[in-house]
Amino acid sequence: MKPMHDQMARLYEAARAAARLSGDADQSEMARLLNVAPQNVNNWEKRGPSKEALLDAQAEFGVNATWVTTGTGPMFVGGSVPAIHAWPFRRLDIERIERLSAADRAYVEGKLEALVESMEARTDEPKSGANNKVA
C-alpha cells in the first residue's frame, strides 16, 4: 500500500479533530463530507487535494487550507476547532440523512425548512381573543 499524500493525511487529521470523521474514516466518509465521489478522494490521497477541495473543506468544517497545504500555522481558521451544533433530533439519526444522495438531502432540507417556516408563522399570528385594534 502506497503512503498517503501529506496534505490528505492532514485533511483527515483535521476532519477527525473537528469530530466530522471517525477515527477509522475511509474515502467514502471523506467523500460524503466534501460532497464528492470517492474516486476524487482516492486521487487526492495519491496526488494531494485540489485547491477547490481545500477551499470546500475550509468552508465545510473550518480547516485552514494553508495548514493542510504546508503543515504550518493553525489547523483551523481562527485558531480553534469551530463549534459544532448538536443534532436536535432524537428519533432521526444524522447518519441516515448523510447516507442520502445530495438531491434527496436537498429535498429533505427543503421540506424541513417549509415546516419550520410554517410553524414560525403560526407562532407569530395573534392569539385568538387578543386585542387587534390599531391605535
PDB file of C-alpha atoms in Angstrom:
ATOM      1  CA  MET A   1       0.000   0.000   0.000  1.00  0.00           C
ATOM      2  CA  LYS A   2       1.407   3.374  -1.035  1.00  0.00           C
ATOM      3  CA  PRO A   3       1.756   6.089   1.575  1.00  0.00           C
ATOM      4  CA  MET A   4      -0.913   8.794   1.600  1.00  0.00           C
ATOM      5  CA  HIS A   5      -0.077  12.286   0.361  1.00  0.00           C
ATOM      6  CA  ASP A   6       0.886  14.528   3.319  1.00  0.00           C
ATOM      7  CA  GLN A   7      -1.861  17.048   2.564  1.00  0.00           C
ATOM      8  CA  MET A   8      -4.555  14.368   2.618  1.00  0.00           C
ATOM      9  CA  ALA A   9      -3.179  12.962   5.862  1.00  0.00           C
ATOM     10  CA  ARG A  10      -3.517  16.452   7.369  1.00  0.00           C
ATOM     11  CA  LEU A  11      -7.032  16.822   5.930  1.00  0.00           C
ATOM     12  CA  TYR A  12      -8.112  13.557   7.582  1.00  0.00           C
ATOM     13  CA  GLU A  13      -6.435  14.656  10.830  1.00  0.00           C
ATOM     14  CA  ALA A  14      -8.315  17.960  10.852  1.00  0.00           C
ATOM     15  CA  ALA A  15     -11.656  16.339   9.996  1.00  0.00           C
ATOM     16  CA  ARG A  16     -11.190  13.958  12.943  1.00  0.00           C
ATOM     17  CA  ALA A  17     -10.131  16.808  15.247  1.00  0.00           C
ATOM     18  CA  ALA A  18     -13.309  18.673  14.256  1.00  0.00           C
ATOM     19  CA  ALA A  19     -15.317  15.499  15.008  1.00  0.00           C
ATOM     20  CA  ARG A  20     -16.536  15.370  11.413  1.00  0.00           C
ATOM     21  CA  LEU A  21     -14.961  11.953  10.714  1.00  0.00           C
ATOM     22  CA  SER A  22     -14.493   8.905  12.889  1.00  0.00           C
ATOM     23  CA  GLY A  23     -11.076   7.576  13.772  1.00  0.00           C
ATOM     24  CA  ASP A  24     -11.337   4.840  11.168  1.00  0.00           C
ATOM     25  CA  ALA A  25     -12.832   7.026   8.433  1.00  0.00           C
ATOM     26  CA  ASP A  26     -12.374   5.910   4.864  1.00  0.00           C
ATOM     27  CA  GLN A  27     -12.537   7.507   1.439  1.00  0.00           C
ATOM     28  CA  SER A  28     -16.316   7.149   1.327  1.00  0.00           C
ATOM     29  CA  GLU A  29     -16.796   9.109   4.537  1.00  0.00           C
ATOM     30  CA  MET A  30     -14.444  11.879   3.396  1.00  0.00           C
ATOM     31  CA  ALA A  31     -16.240  11.933   0.037  1.00  0.00           C
ATOM     32  CA  ARG A  32     -19.616  12.347   1.782  1.00  0.00           C
ATOM     33  CA  LEU A  33     -18.222  15.105   3.981  1.00  0.00           C
ATOM     34  CA  LEU A  34     -16.984  17.075   0.978  1.00  0.00           C
ATOM     35  CA  ASN A  35     -19.819  16.014  -1.354  1.00  0.00           C
ATOM     36  CA  VAL A  36     -17.534  14.455  -3.965  1.00  0.00           C
ATOM     37  CA  ALA A  37     -17.075  10.999  -5.459  1.00  0.00           C
ATOM     38  CA  PRO A  38     -14.905   8.533  -3.500  1.00  0.00           C
ATOM     39  CA  GLN A  39     -12.676   8.312  -6.593  1.00  0.00           C
ATOM     40  CA  ASN A  40     -11.801  12.004  -6.122  1.00  0.00           C
ATOM     41  CA  VAL A  41     -10.651  11.270  -2.577  1.00  0.00           C
ATOM     42  CA  ASN A  42      -8.669   8.278  -3.837  1.00  0.00           C
ATOM     43  CA  ASN A  43      -6.900  10.544  -6.331  1.00  0.00           C
ATOM     44  CA  TRP A  44      -6.223  13.174  -3.654  1.00  0.00           C
ATOM     45  CA  GLU A  45      -4.700  10.520  -1.407  1.00  0.00           C
ATOM     46  CA  LYS A  46      -2.178   9.828  -4.188  1.00  0.00           C
ATOM     47  CA  ARG A  47      -1.545  13.344  -5.557  1.00  0.00           C
ATOM     48  CA  GLY A  48      -2.909  15.732  -2.929  1.00  0.00           C
ATOM     49  CA  PRO A  49      -6.218  17.583  -2.848  1.00  0.00           C
ATOM     50  CA  SER A  50      -7.102  20.203  -5.417  1.00  0.00           C
ATOM     51  CA  LYS A  51      -7.289  23.867  -4.418  1.00  0.00           C
ATOM     52  CA  GLU A  52     -11.055  23.647  -4.821  1.00  0.00           C
ATOM     53  CA  ALA A  53     -11.154  20.680  -2.418  1.00  0.00           C
ATOM     54  CA  LEU A  54      -9.107  22.618   0.131  1.00  0.00           C
ATOM     55  CA  LEU A  55     -11.488  25.569  -0.063  1.00  0.00           C
ATOM     56  CA  ASP A  56     -14.504  23.251   0.189  1.00  0.00           C
ATOM     57  CA  ALA A  57     -13.007  21.632   3.292  1.00  0.00           C
ATOM     58  CA  GLN A  58     -12.299  25.041   4.777  1.00  0.00           C
ATOM     59  CA  ALA A  59     -15.918  26.070   4.189  1.00  0.00           C
ATOM     60  CA  GLU A  60     -17.328  22.731   5.395  1.00  0.00           C
ATOM     61  CA  PHE A  61     -15.525  22.338   8.720  1.00  0.00           C
ATOM     62  CA  GLY A  62     -13.175  25.289   9.175  1.00  0.00           C
ATOM     63  CA  VAL A  63      -9.833  23.605   8.436  1.00  0.00           C
ATOM     64  CA  ASN A  64      -7.156  26.102   7.458  1.00  0.00           C
ATOM     65  CA  ALA A  65      -6.294  25.415   3.795  1.00  0.00           C
ATOM     66  CA  THR A  66      -2.804  26.829   4.355  1.00  0.00           C
ATOM     67  CA  TRP A  67      -2.202  24.379   7.208  1.00  0.00           C
ATOM     68  CA  VAL A  68      -3.340  21.467   5.029  1.00  0.00           C
ATOM     69  CA  THR A  69      -1.004  22.610   2.246  1.00  0.00           C
ATOM     70  CA  THR A  70       2.098  23.468   4.281  1.00  0.00           C
ATOM     71  CA  GLY A  71       1.632  21.990   7.740  1.00  0.00           C
ATOM     72  CA  THR A  72       2.319  25.396   9.294  1.00  0.00           C
ATOM     73  CA  GLY A  73       0.046  27.793  11.128  1.00  0.00           C
ATOM     74  CA  PRO A  74      -3.160  26.933  12.963  1.00  0.00           C
ATOM     75  CA  MET A  75      -5.084  23.822  11.970  1.00  0.00           C
ATOM     76  CA  PHE A  76      -8.366  25.734  11.901  1.00  0.00           C
ATOM     77  CA  VAL A  77      -9.360  29.156  10.643  1.00  0.00           C
ATOM     78  CA  GLY A  78      -9.437  31.375  13.709  1.00  0.00           C
ATOM     79  CA  GLY A  79      -7.066  29.037  15.544  1.00  0.00           C
ATOM     80  CA  SER A  80      -9.555  26.683  17.188  1.00  0.00           C
ATOM     81  CA  VAL A  81     -11.991  23.960  16.254  1.00  0.00           C
ATOM     82  CA  PRO A  82     -15.277  25.532  15.125  1.00  0.00           C
ATOM     83  CA  ALA A  83     -18.213  24.927  17.444  1.00  0.00           C
ATOM     84  CA  ILE A  84     -20.383  22.039  16.388  1.00  0.00           C
ATOM     85  CA  HIS A  85     -24.076  22.458  16.907  1.00  0.00           C
ATOM     86  CA  ALA A  86     -25.727  19.471  18.499  1.00  0.00           C
ATOM     87  CA  TRP A  87     -28.113  17.495  16.297  1.00  0.00           C
ATOM     88  CA  PRO A  88     -31.538  18.450  17.688  1.00  0.00           C
ATOM     89  CA  PHE A  89     -33.493  15.335  16.684  1.00  0.00           C
ATOM     90  CA  ARG A  90     -33.516  12.289  18.953  1.00  0.00           C
ATOM     91  CA  ARG A  91     -35.565   9.970  16.718  1.00  0.00           C
ATOM     92  CA  LEU A  92     -33.777  10.777  13.455  1.00  0.00           C
ATOM     93  CA  ASP A  93     -30.118   9.764  13.251  1.00  0.00           C
ATOM     94  CA  ILE A  94     -27.949  12.223  11.299  1.00  0.00           C
ATOM     95  CA  GLU A  95     -26.094   9.304   9.702  1.00  0.00           C
ATOM     96  CA  ARG A  96     -29.336   8.318   7.961  1.00  0.00           C
ATOM     97  CA  ILE A  97     -29.533  11.798   6.462  1.00  0.00           C
ATOM     98  CA  GLU A  98     -25.868  11.715   5.429  1.00  0.00           C
ATOM     99  CA  ARG A  99     -26.401   8.428   3.559  1.00  0.00           C
ATOM    100  CA  LEU A 100     -28.980  10.060   1.276  1.00  0.00           C
ATOM    101  CA  SER A 101     -27.955  11.333  -2.130  1.00  0.00           C
ATOM    102  CA  ALA A 102     -27.267  15.048  -2.451  1.00  0.00           C
ATOM    103  CA  ALA A 103     -30.587  15.517  -4.264  1.00  0.00           C
ATOM    104  CA  ASP A 104     -32.512  13.642  -1.561  1.00  0.00           C
ATOM    105  CA  ARG A 105     -30.799  15.633   1.205  1.00  0.00           C
ATOM    106  CA  ALA A 106     -31.736  18.860  -0.594  1.00  0.00           C
ATOM    107  CA  TYR A 107     -35.351  17.640  -0.809  1.00  0.00           C
ATOM    108  CA  VAL A 108     -35.450  16.782   2.905  1.00  0.00           C
ATOM    109  CA  GLU A 109     -33.867  20.126   3.773  1.00  0.00           C
ATOM    110  CA  GLY A 110     -36.467  21.978   1.693  1.00  0.00           C
ATOM    111  CA  LYS A 111     -39.343  20.112   3.343  1.00  0.00           C
ATOM    112  CA  LEU A 112     -37.913  20.734   6.820  1.00  0.00           C
ATOM    113  CA  GLU A 113     -37.392  24.406   6.050  1.00  0.00           C
ATOM    114  CA  ALA A 114     -41.008  24.731   4.855  1.00  0.00           C
ATOM    115  CA  LEU A 115     -42.292  23.033   8.033  1.00  0.00           C
ATOM    116  CA  VAL A 116     -40.212  25.280  10.284  1.00  0.00           C
ATOM    117  CA  GLU A 117     -41.378  28.388   8.411  1.00  0.00           C
ATOM    118  CA  SER A 118     -44.985  27.240   8.757  1.00  0.00           C
ATOM    119  CA  MET A 119     -44.567  26.714  12.493  1.00  0.00           C
ATOM    120  CA  GLU A 120     -42.811  30.062  12.914  1.00  0.00           C
ATOM    121  CA  ALA A 121     -45.659  31.791  11.075  1.00  0.00           C
ATOM    122  CA  ARG A 122     -48.162  30.033  13.322  1.00  0.00           C
ATOM    123  CA  THR A 123     -46.433  31.283  16.468  1.00  0.00           C
ATOM    124  CA  ASP A 124     -46.236  34.837  15.066  1.00  0.00           C
ATOM    125  CA  GLU A 125     -50.019  35.004  14.496  1.00  0.00           C
ATOM    126  CA  PRO A 126     -52.059  36.985  17.018  1.00  0.00           C
ATOM    127  CA  LYS A 127     -53.723  34.785  19.612  1.00  0.00           C
ATOM    128  CA  SER A 128     -57.495  34.439  19.388  1.00  0.00           C
ATOM    129  CA  GLY A 129     -59.269  36.958  21.555  1.00  0.00           C
ATOM    130  CA  ALA A 130     -56.265  39.282  21.542  1.00  0.00           C
ATOM    131  CA  ASN A 131     -56.851  42.971  21.099  1.00  0.00           C
ATOM    132  CA  ASN A 132     -56.033  43.579  17.445  1.00  0.00           C
ATOM    133  CA  LYS A 133     -57.159  47.197  17.254  1.00  0.00           C
ATOM    134  CA  VAL A 134     -54.750  49.713  15.727  1.00  0.00           C
ATOM    135  CA  ALA A 135     -54.255  52.805  17.844  1.00  0.00           C
TER     136      ALA A 135
END
